[in-house]
Short mmCIF file of C-alpha atoms and ligand atoms in Angstrom, two decimals:
data_model
loop_
_atom_site.label_atom_id
_atom_site.label_comp_id
_atom_site.label_asym_id
_atom_site.label_seq_id
_atom_site.Cartn_x
_atom_site.Cartn_y
_atom_site.Cartn_z
CA MET U 1 -6.42 2.00 44.71
CA SER U 2 -8.75 4.17 46.68
CA ARG U 3 -7.04 6.18 50.22
CA LEU U 4 -9.09 3.70 52.32
CA GLU U 5 -7.41 0.76 50.42
CA ARG U 6 -3.57 1.93 50.41
CA TYR U 7 -3.75 3.01 54.39
CA ARG U 8 -4.98 -0.35 55.19
CA ALA U 9 -2.65 -2.22 52.97
CA GLU U 10 0.03 0.17 54.43
CA VAL U 11 -1.18 -0.99 58.03
CA LEU U 12 -1.02 -4.64 57.70
CA GLN U 13 2.12 -4.68 55.56
CA ARG U 14 3.38 -2.99 58.80
CA ILE U 15 1.52 -5.31 60.88
CA ALA U 16 3.16 -8.41 58.72
CA SER U 17 6.54 -6.79 59.07
CA ALA U 18 6.30 -6.64 63.17
CA CYS U 19 4.84 -10.11 63.06
CA ARG U 20 8.12 -11.30 61.36
CA ARG U 21 10.76 -9.95 63.39
CA ALA U 22 8.59 -10.58 66.97
CA ARG U 23 8.44 -14.10 65.00
CA ARG U 24 4.98 -14.56 65.70
CA ALA U 25 2.18 -15.83 63.05
CA PRO U 26 0.31 -12.15 61.66
CA GLU U 27 -3.46 -14.05 62.45
CA GLU U 28 -2.25 -13.77 66.26
CA VAL U 29 -2.38 -10.37 65.16
CA ARG U 30 -5.94 -8.37 65.37
CA LEU U 31 -6.79 -5.24 63.64
CA ILE U 32 -9.66 -3.41 65.32
CA ALA U 33 -10.71 -0.09 63.05
CA VAL U 34 -10.95 2.96 65.62
CA SER U 35 -13.93 4.70 63.51
CA LYS U 36 -14.54 7.39 65.81
CA THR U 37 -15.42 10.50 64.52
CA ARG U 38 -15.64 8.97 60.98
CA ASP U 39 -18.23 8.94 59.20
CA LEU U 40 -20.83 6.00 57.94
CA GLU U 41 -19.78 5.98 54.30
CA GLU U 42 -16.26 5.76 55.78
CA ILE U 43 -16.76 2.99 58.07
CA ARG U 44 -19.06 0.72 55.00
CA ALA U 45 -15.86 1.51 52.75
CA LEU U 46 -13.49 0.02 54.94
CA HIS U 47 -15.82 -2.72 55.96
CA ALA U 48 -16.17 -3.49 52.41
CA LEU U 49 -12.46 -3.65 51.78
CA GLY U 50 -12.50 -6.76 54.21
CA GLN U 51 -12.50 -5.17 57.71
CA GLN U 52 -14.71 -6.50 59.94
CA GLN U 53 -14.03 -5.49 63.48
CA PHE U 54 -14.48 -1.54 64.55
CA GLY U 55 -13.92 0.44 67.73
CA GLU U 56 -15.94 3.27 68.99
CA ASN U 57 -15.26 5.63 71.82
CA TYR U 58 -17.90 7.29 72.43
CA VAL U 59 -21.73 5.84 73.22
CA GLN U 60 -24.43 8.29 71.66
CA GLU U 61 -22.00 7.67 68.07
CA PHE U 62 -21.12 4.03 69.10
CA ILE U 63 -25.45 3.61 69.18
CA ALA U 64 -26.16 5.09 65.79
CA LYS U 65 -23.42 3.94 64.28
CA CYS U 66 -24.11 0.01 65.05
CA ASP U 67 -27.95 0.66 64.46
CA ARG U 68 -27.40 2.12 61.10
CA LEU U 69 -24.50 -0.37 60.11
CA SER U 70 -26.03 -3.67 61.82
CA PRO U 71 -24.84 -6.92 60.05
CA GLU U 72 -28.34 -6.94 59.01
CA VAL U 73 -28.42 -3.67 57.28
CA LEU U 74 -24.55 -4.39 55.52
CA LYS U 75 -26.07 -8.45 55.15
CA THR U 76 -22.38 -9.28 56.38
CA PRO U 77 -20.94 -9.85 59.78
CA ILE U 78 -19.67 -6.68 61.78
CA GLU U 79 -18.24 -6.68 65.34
CA TRP U 80 -18.36 -3.95 67.35
CA HIS U 81 -15.41 -3.37 70.55
CA PHE U 82 -16.59 -0.66 72.59
CA ILE U 83 -13.31 0.96 74.10
CA GLY U 84 -14.22 4.23 75.59
CA ALA U 85 -15.33 5.31 79.21
CA ILE U 86 -18.39 4.12 79.98
CA GLN U 87 -20.93 6.46 82.81
CA GLY U 88 -23.22 4.07 84.47
CA ASN U 89 -26.18 5.54 83.22
CA LYS U 90 -25.28 4.46 79.21
CA SER U 91 -24.13 1.20 79.91
CA ARG U 92 -26.98 -0.61 79.16
CA ALA U 93 -26.76 0.67 75.32
CA VAL U 94 -23.37 -0.75 75.02
CA ALA U 95 -24.18 -4.47 76.48
CA GLU U 96 -26.82 -4.72 74.36
CA ARG U 97 -24.60 -3.99 71.39
CA ALA U 98 -20.99 -4.95 71.45
CA GLN U 99 -19.26 -7.88 70.86
CA TRP U 100 -16.48 -6.76 73.31
CA VAL U 101 -15.40 -4.28 75.57
CA HIS U 102 -11.79 -2.87 76.53
CA SER U 103 -12.53 -0.61 78.65
CA VAL U 104 -13.77 -1.99 81.87
CA ASP U 105 -12.16 -0.80 84.78
CA ARG U 106 -14.44 -0.43 87.44
CA LEU U 107 -16.90 -3.44 89.45
CA LYS U 108 -19.78 -1.24 89.29
CA ILE U 109 -19.79 -1.03 85.27
CA ALA U 110 -18.65 -5.01 85.09
CA GLU U 111 -22.06 -5.64 86.92
CA ARG U 112 -23.88 -3.54 85.31
CA LEU U 113 -22.96 -4.81 81.94
CA SER U 114 -23.76 -8.37 83.06
CA LEU U 115 -27.17 -7.53 84.20
CA GLN U 116 -27.90 -5.72 81.09
CA ARG U 117 -26.37 -7.84 78.61
CA PRO U 118 -29.31 -9.64 76.93
CA ASP U 119 -30.07 -13.37 77.22
CA HIS U 120 -30.44 -13.79 73.59
CA LEU U 121 -26.71 -12.64 73.01
CA PRO U 122 -23.97 -14.60 74.09
CA PRO U 123 -21.84 -13.24 77.19
CA LEU U 124 -19.84 -9.72 76.36
CA GLN U 125 -16.00 -10.31 75.93
CA VAL U 126 -14.39 -7.95 78.03
CA CYS U 127 -10.80 -6.56 79.05
CA LEU U 128 -9.92 -4.54 81.87
CA GLN U 129 -7.97 -1.88 81.40
CA VAL U 130 -5.08 -0.90 83.21
CA ASP U 131 -3.64 2.43 84.00
CA LEU U 132 -0.05 1.85 84.11
CA SER U 133 1.52 5.62 84.23
CA ARG U 134 -0.08 5.78 87.81
CA GLU U 135 -1.06 9.66 86.59
CA PRO U 136 -4.40 10.61 88.72
CA GLY U 137 -7.20 11.33 87.15
CA LYS U 138 -6.38 9.05 83.53
CA ASN U 139 -8.83 6.24 83.36
CA GLY U 140 -8.24 2.41 84.04
CA ILE U 141 -7.74 0.08 87.32
CA PRO U 142 -4.27 0.94 89.16
CA GLU U 143 -1.90 -2.19 88.68
CA ALA U 144 -2.11 -2.46 92.82
CA ARG U 145 -6.49 -3.34 92.31
CA LEU U 146 -6.03 -4.92 89.12
CA TRP U 147 -6.25 -8.41 91.07
CA GLU U 148 -9.04 -7.92 93.13
CA LEU U 149 -11.28 -6.51 89.76
CA ALA U 150 -10.38 -9.59 87.87
CA ASP U 151 -11.48 -12.18 90.54
CA ALA U 152 -14.70 -10.35 90.84
CA VAL U 153 -15.46 -9.82 87.33
CA ALA U 154 -14.59 -13.32 86.39
CA GLU U 155 -17.31 -14.37 88.68
CA LEU U 156 -19.92 -12.57 86.61
CA PRO U 157 -22.25 -15.15 84.44
CA ARG U 158 -23.12 -12.10 81.53
CA LEU U 159 -19.02 -11.36 80.87
CA VAL U 160 -16.38 -13.28 79.64
CA LEU U 161 -12.75 -11.97 80.49
CA ARG U 162 -10.50 -11.85 77.91
CA GLY U 163 -7.97 -9.45 78.44
CA LEU U 164 -5.90 -6.52 79.21
CA MET U 165 -6.47 -3.48 77.65
CA THR U 166 -3.99 -0.20 78.56
CA LEU U 167 -3.58 3.47 76.63
CA PRO U 168 0.00 4.34 77.53
CA ALA U 169 1.06 7.74 77.45
CA PRO U 170 2.61 8.50 73.56
CA SER U 171 6.33 8.24 73.37
CA ASP U 172 8.02 8.54 69.81
CA ASP U 173 11.07 5.97 71.24
CA PRO U 174 10.37 2.45 70.04
CA ALA U 175 11.87 1.03 72.94
CA ALA U 176 9.81 3.15 75.55
CA GLN U 177 7.20 2.16 73.81
CA ARG U 178 7.46 -1.14 74.84
CA LEU U 179 7.80 -0.83 78.25
CA PRO U 180 4.17 -0.37 79.32
CA PHE U 181 3.09 -3.04 76.60
CA ALA U 182 5.66 -4.80 78.47
CA ARG U 183 4.32 -4.99 82.06
CA LEU U 184 0.76 -5.63 80.67
CA ARG U 185 2.00 -8.46 79.07
CA GLU U 186 3.31 -9.64 82.62
CA LEU U 187 0.23 -8.68 84.60
CA ARG U 188 -1.60 -11.27 82.11
CA ASP U 189 1.05 -13.48 82.54
CA ALA U 190 0.71 -12.98 86.54
CA LEU U 191 -2.84 -13.44 86.58
CA ASN U 192 -2.94 -16.74 83.94
CA ALA U 193 -0.66 -18.19 86.72
CA GLU U 194 -3.32 -17.58 89.97
CA GLY U 195 -5.97 -19.21 87.87
CA HIS U 196 -7.34 -16.64 84.99
CA ALA U 197 -7.30 -17.44 81.58
CA LEU U 198 -6.49 -14.79 79.67
CA ASP U 199 -5.72 -14.56 76.00
CA THR U 200 -6.18 -11.85 74.80
CA LEU U 201 -3.84 -7.78 75.03
CA SER U 202 -5.35 -4.73 73.58
CA MET U 203 -2.53 -2.86 73.38
CA GLY U 204 -0.98 -0.55 70.76
CA MET U 205 -2.41 1.86 68.27
CA SER U 206 -1.24 3.78 64.98
CA ALA U 207 2.00 4.92 66.12
CA ASP U 208 3.42 2.04 68.49
CA LEU U 209 1.84 -0.65 66.84
CA GLU U 210 4.78 -2.39 66.31
CA ALA U 211 6.21 -1.94 69.71
CA ALA U 212 2.65 -3.53 70.91
CA ILE U 213 2.99 -6.31 68.40
CA LEU U 214 7.10 -7.36 69.63
CA GLU U 215 5.69 -7.33 73.43
CA GLY U 216 3.05 -9.97 72.06
CA THR U 217 -0.28 -7.69 71.44
CA THR U 218 -3.43 -9.85 70.46
CA MET U 219 -5.06 -6.75 69.04
CA VAL U 220 -4.14 -3.14 67.93
CA ARG U 221 -6.51 -0.38 67.84
CA VAL U 222 -5.64 2.02 64.90
CA GLY U 223 -7.66 4.91 63.39
CA THR U 224 -5.49 7.24 61.79
CA ALA U 225 -3.12 5.47 60.26
CA LEU U 226 -6.07 3.28 58.66
CA PHE U 227 -8.60 6.86 58.28
CA GLY U 228 -6.09 9.67 58.43
CA PRO U 229 -5.78 12.34 60.43
CA ARG U 230 -8.69 12.47 63.16
CA ARG U 231 -11.31 14.65 63.13
CA PRO U 232 -13.11 16.99 65.88
CA GLN U 233 -15.12 14.93 68.55
CA GLY U 234 -18.96 15.02 67.58
CA ARG U 235 -18.57 16.28 64.00
CA TRP U 236 -19.52 12.75 61.81
CA GLU U 237 -22.78 12.90 60.71
C1 PLP K 301 -8.38 6.76 69.81
C2 PLP K 301 -8.23 5.36 70.17
C3 PLP K 301 -7.45 4.37 69.48
C4 PLP K 301 -6.62 5.03 67.84
O1 PLP K 301 -6.02 5.96 67.92
P1 PLP K 301 -4.88 6.18 66.55
O2 PLP K 301 -3.27 6.96 67.20
O3 PLP K 301 -5.61 7.18 65.94
O4 PLP K 301 -4.30 5.02 66.00
C5 PLP K 301 -7.03 3.62 69.92
N1 PLP K 301 -7.69 3.05 71.60
C6 PLP K 301 -8.47 4.08 71.74
C7 PLP K 301 -8.64 3.69 73.31
C8 PLP K 301 -8.35 5.36 71.50
O5 PLP K 301 -8.99 5.92 71.76
#
């Protein structure tokens, strides 16, 4: 068994056993392989093992990888999720390539993505990134402004508002890990009670995916547990 095969089996096993604890079906939790800093061969190898969803953080790296590992090149489906910060001048490249964007936190970026989404592609599926830490300078919309952003994004013609994403401060304590995830679930439920139809929670990474599954996540974004220790940024080629 190759290293990637072993890591993937371990992650799937962790997801399955957390789902059993949570009394959830494992199909409810999608595994997004976070492939930032990984090279094309590693991504190809993981894809060949059956992994279809990949997440990237940096726009230039995202463009290069999507273009070199398109469904046409691979001859089988692959789904690209953009999960990093988007500067306004880079939004077009994302709108043209991603199936999902998890990191929408400003109306201006959402409007650009909607305008720039090519007509021949289905509407872009988006999550709003929520900053639950209240630390200044973090990415994400503060909770207090989430309603206004959700209402506005839901109106944009070329986007589909699917859910919420969060990236909490790391914690080793399984009980503490659950708190921000529980909060994100409550926010999703509150938005749905006001007429939204959000079916996605993007929360949980290598160190806390069990906590996220117990709190109802539908997409875990996993990097190091699938690929091994992270490489320095910008060294993937
Ligand atoms: C890097 C990254 C991940 C994956 O983190 P790991 O701890 O390596 O699993 C998930 N989400 C986002 C937004 C990231 O930047």
